[in-house]
XYZ file of N, CA, C and O in Angstrom:
780
model
N 11.766 6.873 7.049
C 13.481 6.711 6.882
C 13.882 8.147 6.811
O 13.052 9.147 6.406
N 15.185 8.340 7.053
C 15.777 9.836 6.986
C 15.760 9.975 5.289
O 15.951 9.102 4.532
N 15.950 11.151 5.133
C 16.138 11.767 3.653
C 17.269 11.027 2.967
O 17.307 10.748 1.873
N 18.208 10.848 3.622
C 19.501 10.520 2.977
C 19.340 8.583 2.701
O 19.672 8.191 1.535
N 18.594 8.165 3.595
C 18.214 6.704 3.344
C 17.364 6.475 2.246
O 17.655 5.635 1.539
N 16.257 7.321 2.025
C 15.376 7.232 0.907
C 16.006 7.656 -0.450
O 15.981 6.783 -1.251
N 16.834 8.581 -0.474
C 17.532 8.984 -1.616
C 18.560 7.818 -2.050
O 18.607 7.627 -3.220
N 19.287 7.152 -1.059
C 20.341 6.219 -1.508
C 19.427 5.043 -1.903
O 19.797 4.255 -2.838
N 18.491 4.747 -1.210
C 17.651 3.281 -1.798
C 16.845 3.702 -3.245
O 17.042 2.746 -3.925
N 16.352 4.960 -3.204
C 15.856 5.207 -4.458
C 16.886 5.280 -5.613
O 16.644 4.666 -6.699
N 18.104 5.484 -5.529
C 19.083 5.474 -6.526
C 19.587 3.869 -6.705
O 19.565 3.469 -8.032
N 19.638 3.177 -5.693
C 19.785 1.734 -5.791
C 18.552 1.058 -6.866
O 18.803 0.156 -7.330
N 17.342 1.298 -6.387
C 16.074 0.725 -6.831
C 16.052 1.199 -8.291
O 15.696 0.203 -8.987
N 16.412 2.327 -8.637
C 16.357 2.818 -10.129
C 17.305 1.897 -10.933
O 17.172 1.461 -12.104
N 18.691 1.895 -10.155
C 19.856 1.161 -10.813
C 19.272 -0.337 -11.229
O 19.460 -1.139 -12.109
N 18.911 -0.998 -10.268
C 18.226 -2.172 -10.145
C 17.385 -2.508 -11.476
O 17.424 -3.450 -12.130
N 16.370 -1.517 -11.436
C 15.256 -1.710 -12.474
C 16.040 -1.441 -13.849
O 15.299 -2.061 -14.814
N 16.759 -0.532 -14.008
C 17.630 -0.416 -15.201
C 18.423 -1.626 -15.766
O 18.048 -2.100 -16.833
N 18.870 -2.120 -14.693
C 19.702 -3.598 -14.832
C 18.898 -4.614 -15.463
O 18.981 -5.511 -16.104
N 17.414 -4.792 -14.830
C 16.566 -5.881 -15.297
C 15.719 -5.374 -16.272
O 14.717 -6.377 -16.581
N 15.523 -4.364 -16.862
C 14.716 -3.662 -17.764
C 13.441 -3.657 -17.487
O 12.481 -3.907 -18.046
N 13.391 -3.148 -16.166
C 11.948 -2.867 -15.439
C 11.482 -1.434 -15.374
O 10.867 -1.256 -14.601
N 12.221 -0.679 -16.163
C 11.880 0.939 -16.127
C 10.712 0.980 -17.112
O 10.922 0.687 -18.308
N 9.609 1.337 -16.440
C 8.448 1.522 -17.305
C 8.597 2.923 -18.060
O 8.914 4.168 -17.756
N 7.627 2.773 -19.351
C 7.917 3.936 -20.149
C 6.622 4.983 -19.581
O 5.930 4.688 -18.860
N 6.682 6.100 -20.322
C 5.781 7.323 -19.776
C 4.314 6.858 -20.190
O 3.470 7.245 -19.569
N 3.852 5.901 -21.133
C 2.597 5.387 -21.672
C 2.338 4.196 -20.735
O 1.147 3.893 -21.268
N 3.003 3.869 -19.989
C 2.628 2.679 -18.937
C 1.055 2.711 -18.335
O 0.289 1.723 -18.614
N 0.478 4.009 -18.128
C -0.829 4.397 -17.497
C -1.603 5.134 -18.463
O -2.645 5.484 -18.115
N -0.813 5.441 -19.733
C -1.674 6.405 -20.734
C -3.017 5.774 -20.968
O -4.025 6.530 -21.040
N -3.071 4.367 -21.222
C -4.491 3.977 -21.729
C -5.401 3.403 -20.520
O -6.313 2.884 -20.875
N -5.014 3.712 -19.416
C -5.619 3.122 -18.336
C -6.717 4.344 -17.501
O -6.391 5.433 -17.671
N -7.697 3.703 -17.114
C -8.522 4.636 -16.378
C -8.091 5.069 -15.140
O -7.686 4.274 -14.281
N -8.025 6.474 -14.660
C -7.538 6.960 -13.659
C -8.418 7.011 -12.386
O -9.782 7.763 -12.768
N -8.270 6.407 -11.604
C -9.291 6.483 -10.395
C -9.383 7.954 -9.874
O -8.058 8.149 -9.707
N -10.553 8.330 -9.468
C -10.637 9.545 -8.848
C -10.353 9.583 -7.327
O -10.103 10.673 -6.656
N -9.885 8.641 -6.798
C -9.211 8.596 -5.285
C -7.841 8.212 -5.065
O -7.498 7.391 -4.181
N -7.014 8.826 -5.915
C -5.710 8.881 -5.573
C -5.314 9.125 -4.060
O -6.023 10.215 -3.429
N -4.727 8.549 -3.359
C -4.161 8.748 -2.091
C -2.941 9.521 -1.879
O -2.096 9.869 -2.881
N -2.681 9.738 -0.490
C -1.479 10.178 -0.142
C -0.193 9.604 -0.666
O 0.723 10.242 -0.819
N -0.518 8.137 -1.006
C 0.749 7.387 -1.368
C 0.743 7.100 -2.737
O 1.758 6.812 -3.203
N -0.245 7.016 -3.300
C -0.362 6.506 -4.806
C -1.177 7.393 -5.572
O -2.188 7.783 -5.213
N -1.131 7.189 -6.892
C -2.051 7.477 -7.976
C -2.576 6.090 -8.201
O -1.949 5.085 -8.345
N -3.761 5.977 -8.502
C -4.511 4.721 -8.526
C -5.271 4.662 -10.091
O -6.124 5.744 -10.462
N -5.170 3.624 -10.714
C -5.549 3.313 -11.827
C -6.314 1.948 -12.067
O -6.022 0.969 -11.327
N -7.187 1.892 -13.202
C -7.877 0.351 -13.049
C -7.582 -0.031 -14.639
O -7.585 0.589 -15.737
N -6.974 -1.356 -14.711
C -6.783 -1.798 -15.830
C -7.741 -3.024 -16.252
O -7.882 -3.923 -15.404
N -8.401 -2.776 -17.090
C -9.532 -3.723 -17.775
C -9.139 -5.032 -18.130
O -9.701 -6.152 -17.747
N -8.047 -5.017 -18.834
C -7.351 -6.194 -19.593
C -7.313 -7.478 -18.483
O -7.521 -8.487 -18.745
N -6.857 -7.159 -17.145
C -6.668 -8.272 -16.173
C -7.416 -7.672 -14.806
O -7.319 -8.521 -13.802
N -8.190 -6.895 -15.049
C -8.992 -6.459 -13.734
C -8.193 -6.179 -12.535
O -8.545 -6.652 -11.600
N -7.226 -5.357 -12.627
C -6.253 -4.990 -11.601
C -6.219 -3.731 -11.186
O -6.484 -2.812 -12.125
N -5.900 -3.169 -10.051
C -5.710 -1.873 -9.570
C -4.248 -1.400 -9.776
O -3.374 -2.435 -9.479
N -3.969 -0.686 -10.608
C -2.261 -0.257 -10.822
C -2.147 1.067 -9.859
O -2.805 1.832 -10.042
N -1.241 0.901 -9.108
C -1.012 1.927 -8.030
C 0.681 2.290 -8.528
O 1.810 1.681 -8.721
N 0.724 3.799 -8.501
C 2.198 4.234 -8.562
C 2.349 5.130 -7.402
O 1.586 6.159 -7.097
N 3.515 4.918 -6.759
C 3.931 6.006 -5.562
C 4.189 7.300 -6.381
O 4.554 7.234 -7.508
N 3.993 8.280 -5.737
C 4.271 9.786 -6.017
C 5.891 9.680 -6.488
O 6.551 9.226 -5.622
N 6.370 10.357 -7.399
C 7.713 10.188 -7.921
C 8.617 10.771 -6.575
O 8.225 11.637 -6.304
N 9.626 10.038 -6.344
C 10.489 10.426 -5.186
C 9.947 9.961 -3.888
O 10.745 10.117 -2.820
N 8.741 9.407 -3.687
C 8.247 8.925 -2.447
C 7.779 7.461 -2.469
O 7.374 7.044 -3.717
N 7.928 6.914 -1.418
C 7.367 5.453 -1.223
C 6.599 5.027 -0.304
O 6.972 4.158 0.536
N 5.398 5.715 -0.321
C 4.459 5.588 0.828
C 4.738 6.182 1.958
O 5.987 7.014 2.209
N 3.959 6.239 2.999
C 4.089 6.722 4.185
C 3.922 5.714 5.364
O 3.252 4.698 4.999
N 4.275 5.742 6.525
C 4.068 5.020 7.379
C 3.498 5.820 8.845
O 4.440 6.778 9.289
N 2.355 5.802 9.536
C 2.194 6.202 10.671
C 2.822 5.368 11.843
O 2.996 4.389 11.856
N 3.385 6.457 12.800
C 3.822 5.912 13.751
C 2.720 5.407 14.697
O 1.513 5.571 14.653
N 2.948 4.820 16.012
C 1.806 4.253 16.510
C 0.806 5.281 16.989
O -0.348 4.874 17.164
N 1.298 6.861 17.155
C 0.117 7.666 17.443
C -0.610 8.138 16.310
O -1.234 9.039 16.367
N -0.173 7.929 14.956
C -0.625 8.397 13.684
C 0.177 9.326 12.876
O -0.418 9.822 11.793
N 1.316 10.049 13.703
C 2.022 11.049 12.937
C 2.497 10.164 11.659
O 3.146 9.189 11.632
N 2.392 10.827 10.491
C 3.035 10.383 9.279
C 4.434 10.471 8.927
O 5.058 11.651 9.355
N 5.134 9.692 8.862
C 6.589 9.480 8.307
C 6.776 8.846 6.901
O 6.046 8.073 6.373
N 7.865 9.267 6.381
C 8.085 9.097 4.940
C 8.665 7.637 5.053
O 9.704 7.405 6.091
N 8.362 6.650 4.045
C 8.788 5.320 4.245
C 9.803 5.246 3.082
O 9.877 5.892 2.128
N 10.944 4.425 3.380
C 11.948 4.038 2.323
C 11.287 3.153 1.384
O 10.403 2.399 1.588
N 12.010 3.075 0.250
C 11.945 2.028 -0.657
C 11.715 0.653 -0.181
O 10.734 -0.125 -0.469
N 12.700 0.145 0.479
C 12.774 -1.031 1.287
C 11.588 -1.551 2.078
O 10.949 -2.404 2.046
N 11.057 -0.482 3.093
C 10.325 -0.521 3.932
C 8.878 -0.886 2.968
O 8.097 -1.749 3.329
N 8.579 0.024 1.799
C 7.253 -0.099 1.061
C 7.093 -1.552 0.299
O 6.429 -2.212 0.427
N 8.415 -2.069 -0.111
C 8.551 -3.321 -0.632
C 8.335 -4.505 0.364
O 7.611 -5.592 -0.170
N 8.877 -4.244 1.348
C 8.653 -5.218 2.597
C 7.311 -5.465 2.885
O 6.759 -6.175 2.925
N 6.727 -4.184 2.971
C 5.020 -4.236 3.150
C 4.395 -4.747 2.219
O 3.355 -5.739 2.623
N 4.645 -4.669 0.859
C 4.073 -5.582 0.029
C 3.930 -6.918 0.038
O 3.188 -7.934 0.021
N 5.336 -7.376 0.445
C 5.459 -8.881 0.636
C 4.770 -9.423 2.030
O 4.315 -10.420 1.784
N 4.718 -8.472 2.954
C 3.862 -9.021 4.148
C 2.344 -9.159 3.780
O 1.690 -9.960 4.317
N 1.947 -8.294 2.998
C 0.576 -8.161 2.597
C 0.323 -9.357 2.052
O -0.918 -10.266 2.075
N 0.944 -9.932 1.024
C 0.675 -11.126 0.197
C 0.880 -12.356 1.067
O 0.006 -13.233 1.127
N 1.977 -12.176 2.061
C 2.048 -13.478 3.060
C 1.100 -13.562 3.838
O 0.501 -14.582 4.231
N 0.739 -12.353 4.522
C -0.399 -12.588 5.663
C -1.834 -12.716 5.326
O -2.680 -13.356 5.618
N -2.365 -11.860 3.926
C -3.742 -11.673 3.718
C -3.721 -12.201 2.446
O -5.037 -12.206 1.748
N -2.908 -12.690 1.594
C -2.932 -13.378 0.293
C -3.517 -12.130 -0.718
O -4.349 -12.473 -1.404
N -2.784 -11.113 -0.665
C -3.263 -9.968 -1.202
C -3.106 -9.982 -2.881
O -3.659 -9.052 -3.443
N -2.399 -10.838 -3.362
C -2.111 -10.810 -4.780
C -1.520 -9.554 -5.452
O -1.493 -8.989 -6.573
N -0.451 -8.947 -4.555
C 0.193 -7.737 -4.965
C 1.495 -8.122 -5.756
O 2.157 -9.086 -5.734
N 1.564 -7.227 -7.032
C 2.674 -7.525 -7.977
C 3.623 -6.339 -8.238
O 2.934 -5.191 -8.323
N 4.775 -6.617 -8.016
C 5.758 -5.279 -8.357
C 5.624 -5.548 -9.981
O 6.071 -6.446 -10.637
N 5.127 -4.218 -10.683
C 5.463 -4.192 -12.055
C 6.549 -3.566 -12.670
O 6.902 -3.936 -13.806
N 7.070 -2.765 -11.959
C 8.222 -1.795 -12.423
C 8.425 -0.680 -11.888
O 7.942 -0.225 -10.616
N 9.354 0.222 -12.452
C 9.783 1.482 -11.845
C 9.379 2.483 -13.030
O 9.904 2.437 -13.906
N 8.742 3.480 -12.518
C 8.586 4.709 -13.431
C 9.311 5.865 -12.977
O 9.683 5.960 -11.954
N 9.762 6.530 -13.866
C 10.544 7.835 -13.605
C 10.007 9.000 -14.343
O 9.297 9.034 -15.102
N 9.586 10.041 -13.272
C 9.202 11.293 -13.755
C 9.459 12.268 -12.682
O 10.082 12.124 -11.544
N 9.102 13.499 -12.910
C 9.280 14.552 -12.268
C 8.776 14.687 -10.847
O 7.408 14.360 -10.883
N 9.333 14.975 -9.620
C 8.948 14.904 -8.345
C 8.012 16.229 -8.149
O 8.450 17.343 -8.643
N 7.037 16.040 -7.217
C 6.349 17.281 -6.864
C 6.956 17.969 -5.555
O 6.580 18.872 -5.155
N 8.104 17.128 -5.117
C 8.872 17.702 -3.814
C 9.561 18.793 -4.234
O 10.333 19.000 -5.017
N 9.328 19.850 -3.590
C 10.016 21.267 -3.680
C 11.580 21.223 -3.789
O 11.961 20.535 -2.792
N 12.178 21.429 -4.401
C 13.782 21.578 -4.574
C 14.334 20.262 -5.129
O 15.513 20.201 -5.250
N 13.499 19.393 -5.377
C 14.174 17.943 -5.921
C 14.113 18.066 -7.404
O 13.179 18.398 -7.933
N 15.320 17.890 -7.814
C 15.381 17.849 -9.429
C 15.898 16.566 -10.159
O 15.777 15.631 -9.591
N 15.278 16.643 -11.368
C 15.390 15.462 -12.267
C 14.296 14.486 -11.772
O 13.490 14.563 -11.131
N 14.176 13.456 -12.895
C 13.247 12.273 -12.829
C 13.545 11.556 -11.470
O 14.738 11.125 -11.193
N 12.572 11.176 -10.860
C 12.461 10.311 -9.644
C 11.854 9.101 -9.883
O 10.610 9.066 -10.493
N 12.055 8.146 -9.155
C 11.371 6.937 -9.324
C 10.176 6.815 -8.608
O 9.951 7.226 -7.671
N 8.986 5.839 -9.274
C 7.833 5.642 -8.420
C 7.643 4.253 -8.684
O 8.353 3.467 -9.697
N 7.359 3.432 -7.547
C 7.155 2.271 -7.723
C 5.687 1.924 -7.953
O 4.811 2.332 -7.573
N 5.837 0.999 -9.256
C 4.494 0.601 -9.792
C 4.133 -0.738 -9.495
O 4.956 -1.771 -9.432
N 2.858 -1.107 -8.824
C 2.319 -2.207 -8.459
C 0.976 -2.517 -9.029
O 0.322 -1.545 -9.460
N 0.561 -3.737 -8.775
C -0.835 -3.856 -9.088
C -1.353 -4.840 -8.236
O -0.665 -5.541 -7.445
N -2.752 -5.072 -8.273
C -3.382 -5.789 -7.162
C -4.572 -6.140 -7.774
O -5.145 -5.337 -8.635
N -5.424 -7.226 -7.250
C -6.696 -7.526 -7.929
C -7.587 -6.485 -7.526
O -7.420 -5.735 -6.523
N -8.377 -5.895 -8.579
C -9.593 -5.094 -8.337
C -10.807 -5.617 -7.420
O -11.373 -6.581 -7.923
N -10.785 -5.229 -6.251
C -11.965 -5.860 -5.552
C -13.304 -5.065 -5.558
O -13.194 -3.761 -5.397
N -14.416 -5.631 -5.920
C -15.476 -4.956 -6.088
C -16.384 -5.075 -4.914
O -16.525 -6.072 -4.252
N -16.588 -3.791 -4.254
C -17.738 -4.038 -3.067
C -18.934 -4.812 -3.473
O -19.482 -4.684 -4.381
N -19.377 -5.448 -2.325
C -20.792 -6.217 -2.403
C -21.992 -4.964 -2.478
O -22.862 -5.152 -3.361
N -21.812 -3.828 -1.825
C -22.885 -2.617 -2.030
C -21.761 -1.588 -2.437
O -21.208 -0.850 -1.384
N -21.819 -1.143 -3.617
C -21.120 0.269 -4.170
C -21.637 1.324 -3.391
O -20.827 2.491 -3.048
N -22.682 1.397 -2.671
C -23.242 2.526 -1.647
C -22.511 2.642 -0.440
O -22.369 3.481 0.419
N -21.871 1.323 0.069
C -21.166 1.143 1.249
C -19.955 0.426 0.883
O -20.115 -1.100 1.403
N -19.200 0.760 0.206
C -17.866 -0.244 -0.249
C -17.118 -0.626 0.959
O -16.348 -1.493 0.867
N -16.885 0.150 2.019
C -15.846 -0.126 3.158
C -16.740 -0.573 4.313
O -17.818 -0.385 4.710
N -15.860 -1.577 4.898
C -16.599 -2.265 6.326
C -16.647 -1.150 7.305
O -15.854 -0.218 7.509
N -17.406 -1.457 8.209
C -17.490 -0.509 9.662
C -16.274 -1.049 10.327
O -15.477 -2.119 10.304
N -15.890 -0.293 11.578
C -14.890 -0.570 12.439
C -15.184 -2.074 13.154
O -14.379 -2.845 13.526
N -16.427 -2.357 13.615
C -16.592 -3.553 14.242
C -16.629 -4.688 13.193
O -15.975 -5.880 13.486
N -16.927 -4.638 11.901
C -16.783 -5.603 10.807
C -15.114 -5.611 10.639
O -14.715 -7.088 10.633
N -14.233 -4.737 10.739
C -12.803 -4.761 10.736
C -12.223 -5.779 11.906
O -11.581 -6.626 11.825
N -13.017 -5.183 13.083
C -12.379 -5.837 14.390
C -12.566 -7.457 14.252
O -11.820 -8.390 14.417
N -13.881 -7.890 13.773
C -14.119 -9.190 13.637
C -13.223 -9.958 12.740
O -12.898 -11.009 12.889
N -13.023 -9.284 11.463
C -12.157 -9.899 10.512
C -10.566 -10.051 11.163
O -10.233 -11.258 11.088
N -10.180 -9.087 11.907
C -8.813 -9.044 12.145
C -8.687 -10.199 13.443
O -7.776 -10.895 13.517
N -9.756 -10.051 14.164
C -9.655 -11.099 15.262
C -9.753 -12.428 14.953
O -9.266 -13.417 15.652
N -10.502 -12.635 13.778
C -10.559 -14.039 13.471
C -9.198 -14.705 12.968
O -9.036 -15.728 12.567
N -8.422 -13.554 12.568
C -7.052 -13.976 12.143
C -5.803 -14.049 13.105
O -4.715 -14.172 12.948
N -6.378 -13.728 14.404
C -5.512 -13.983 15.634
C -4.895 -12.784 16.096
O -3.969 -12.679 16.905
N -5.480 -11.521 15.507
C -4.830 -10.081 15.655
C -5.565 -9.711 17.007
O -6.897 -9.871 17.283
N -4.904 -8.785 17.747
C -5.499 -8.283 18.960
C -5.322 -6.657 18.885
O -4.057 -6.423 18.359
N -6.014 -6.065 19.125
C -6.213 -4.439 19.045
C -4.963 -3.841 19.853
O -5.052 -4.303 20.994
N -4.204 -3.053 19.438
C -3.067 -2.402 20.356
C -3.585 -0.971 20.581
O -4.189 -0.083 19.671
N -3.916 -0.861 22.235
C -4.465 0.222 22.394
C -3.476 1.566 22.297
O -2.183 1.243 22.160
N -4.036 2.485 22.202
C -3.348 3.776 22.069
C -2.392 3.786 20.898
O -1.282 4.261 20.789
N -2.699 3.102 19.870
C -1.932 3.186 18.538
C -2.943 3.439 17.286
O -4.160 4.006 17.670
N -2.405 3.901 16.401
C -3.195 4.537 15.019
C -3.820 3.291 14.102
O -3.174 2.892 13.455
N -4.891 3.043 14.904
C -5.654 1.811 14.177
C -4.838 0.554 14.091
O -4.749 0.128 13.107
N -4.205 0.187 15.175
C -3.333 -0.846 15.240
C -3.952 -2.040 15.696
O -4.595 -2.331 16.503
N -3.224 -3.220 15.184
C -3.291 -4.753 15.672
C -2.159 -5.320 15.555
O -1.236 -5.004 14.819
N -1.980 -6.455 16.310
C -1.073 -7.238 16.602
C -1.258 -8.527 16.742
O -2.002 -8.874 17.521
N -0.149 -9.528 15.983
C -0.406 -10.747 16.372
C 0.775 -11.269 16.737
O 2.006 -11.525 15.906
N 0.778 -11.961 18.070
C 1.809 -12.231 18.734
C 2.455 -13.488 17.909
O 3.824 -13.692 18.243
N 1.699 -14.645 17.640
C 2.240 -15.616 16.926
C 3.267 -15.444 15.979
O 4.169 -16.559 16.006
N 3.231 -14.457 15.394
C 4.505 -14.150 14.126
C 4.909 -12.864 14.230
O 5.547 -12.437 13.267
N 4.517 -12.126 15.300
C 4.893 -10.619 15.396
C 4.730 -9.884 14.107
O 5.339 -8.841 13.856
N 3.438 -10.047 13.838
C 2.887 -9.115 12.829
C 2.159 -8.038 13.303
O 1.186 -8.140 14.278
N 2.453 -6.789 13.026
C 1.642 -5.602 13.389
C 1.162 -4.762 12.198
O 1.991 -4.854 11.369
N -0.103 -4.214 12.406
C -0.674 -3.640 11.481
C -0.977 -2.392 11.813
O -1.633 -2.285 12.893
N -0.869 -1.331 11.094
C -1.329 0.136 11.495
C -2.387 0.524 10.405
O -2.129 -0.027 9.315
N -2.875 1.576 10.599
C -3.631 2.410 9.613
C -4.964 1.410 9.115
O -5.316 1.591 8.073
N -5.338 0.387 10.193
C -6.567 -0.543 9.600
C -7.771 0.218 9.815
O -8.755 -0.043 10.571
N -7.823 1.419 9.113
C -9.182 2.240 8.946
C -10.077 1.648 7.759
O -9.559 1.064 7.030
N -11.386 1.998 7.798
C -12.456 1.453 7.083
C -11.856 1.775 5.502
O -12.177 0.842 4.554
N -11.408 2.937 5.141
C -11.077 3.124 3.685
C -9.803 2.312 3.225
O -9.576 2.435 1.984
N -9.300 1.462 4.116
C -8.139 0.584 3.684
C -8.448 -0.720 3.511
O -8.005 -1.518 3.361
N -9.774 -1.045 3.468
C -10.546 -2.306 3.260
C -11.717 -2.049 2.150
O -12.095 -1.117 2.055
N -11.899 -3.154 1.865
C -13.235 -3.295 0.837
C -14.111 -4.198 1.456
O -13.651 -5.337 1.718
N -15.426 -4.251 1.337
C -16.396 -4.946 2.034
C -16.855 -5.769 0.674
O -17.820 -5.158 -0.046
N -16.352 -6.838 0.361
C -16.638 -7.537 -0.996
C -17.720 -8.495 -0.624
O -18.343 -8.796 0.444
N -18.209 -9.274 -1.790
C -19.322 -10.083 -1.573
C -18.636 -11.518 -0.723
O -19.412 -12.234 -0.214
N -17.405 -11.472 -0.785
C -16.612 -12.703 -0.082
C -16.275 -12.187 1.628
O -15.870 -13.226 2.329
N -16.388 -11.028 1.657
C -16.430 -10.435 3.042
C -15.326 -9.453 3.110
O -14.888 -8.670 2.206
N -14.648 -9.142 4.269
C -13.656 -8.061 4.388
C -12.309 -8.270 3.676
O -11.862 -9.621 3.781
N -11.957 -7.306 2.795
C -10.602 -7.574 2.088
C -9.778 -6.176 2.280
O -9.907 -5.400 2.045
N -8.597 -6.570 3.083
C -7.588 -5.473 3.163
C -7.022 -5.166 2.050
O -6.419 -5.950 0.914
N -6.785 -3.710 1.759
C -6.159 -3.289 0.367
C -5.064 -2.630 0.412
O -4.274 -2.272 -0.439
N -4.949 -1.953 1.531
C -3.827 -1.049 1.779
C -3.513 -0.891 3.022
O -3.789 0.401 3.769
N -2.572 -1.856 3.967
C -2.454 -1.432 5.232
C -0.887 -1.337 5.436
O -0.122 -1.824 4.594
N -0.592 -0.769 6.651
C 0.764 -0.467 6.853
C 1.232 -1.578 7.807
O 0.452 -1.879 8.851
N 2.056 -2.736 7.430
C 2.391 -3.858 8.095
C 3.713 -4.058 8.282
O 4.578 -3.728 7.393
N 4.088 -4.739 9.282
C 5.668 -4.951 9.437
C 5.636 -6.341 10.764
O 4.583 -6.424 11.069
N 6.734 -6.754 10.589
C 7.150 -7.775 11.440
C 7.706 -7.096 12.727
O 8.826 -6.708 12.830
N 7.067 -6.586 13.546
C 7.435 -5.965 14.846
C 6.537 -6.023 15.992
O 5.240 -5.981 16.038
N 7.255 -6.009 17.249
C 6.230 -6.140 18.398
C 6.035 -4.620 18.492
O 6.766 -3.767 18.703
N 4.563 -4.297 18.949
C 4.347 -3.017 19.370
C 4.998 -2.496 20.447
O 5.115 -3.333 21.492
N 5.415 -1.087 20.652
C 6.040 -0.515 21.755
C 4.933 -0.275 22.744
O 3.802 0.321 22.334
């Protein structure tokens, strides 16, 4: 999204969270184990009490989305939240919106506290900790079993014509190879026909 769209939506999101009592305090993650593989989109924590991964977008940012060629673009809060809904609908991911945290942004020139979206999802343990992620052929078998067809000349893209679901960034590190099989944990997903 354009910077103006992101700022406007971030302000609306913050106002909504304040009205609903969903603004998280600074100690929200203080007692959680911080996972050492924080990503370009999130800080990642482990919550032992319910065995869930807790993820916070970096303050003032709401994830990224690769275009079909893989160039990263900033996502709007609405795109990010819609993506979570689609992950639940398409893959049964068990993602939950936990609230909005406010903190200083790392973006140069941005002042004041900025919102982070806090979500959680089940912590998926790999079948083999030495090989936690599936191979590309294993990912292909999984996505094809769900009716997806690979999108050529895209950034790890797949499309399902039946419901116009497109996923990008379907790289091995966005899946866990669990005892139950391949589990997607962080895909860019939308209801759109690929160009």
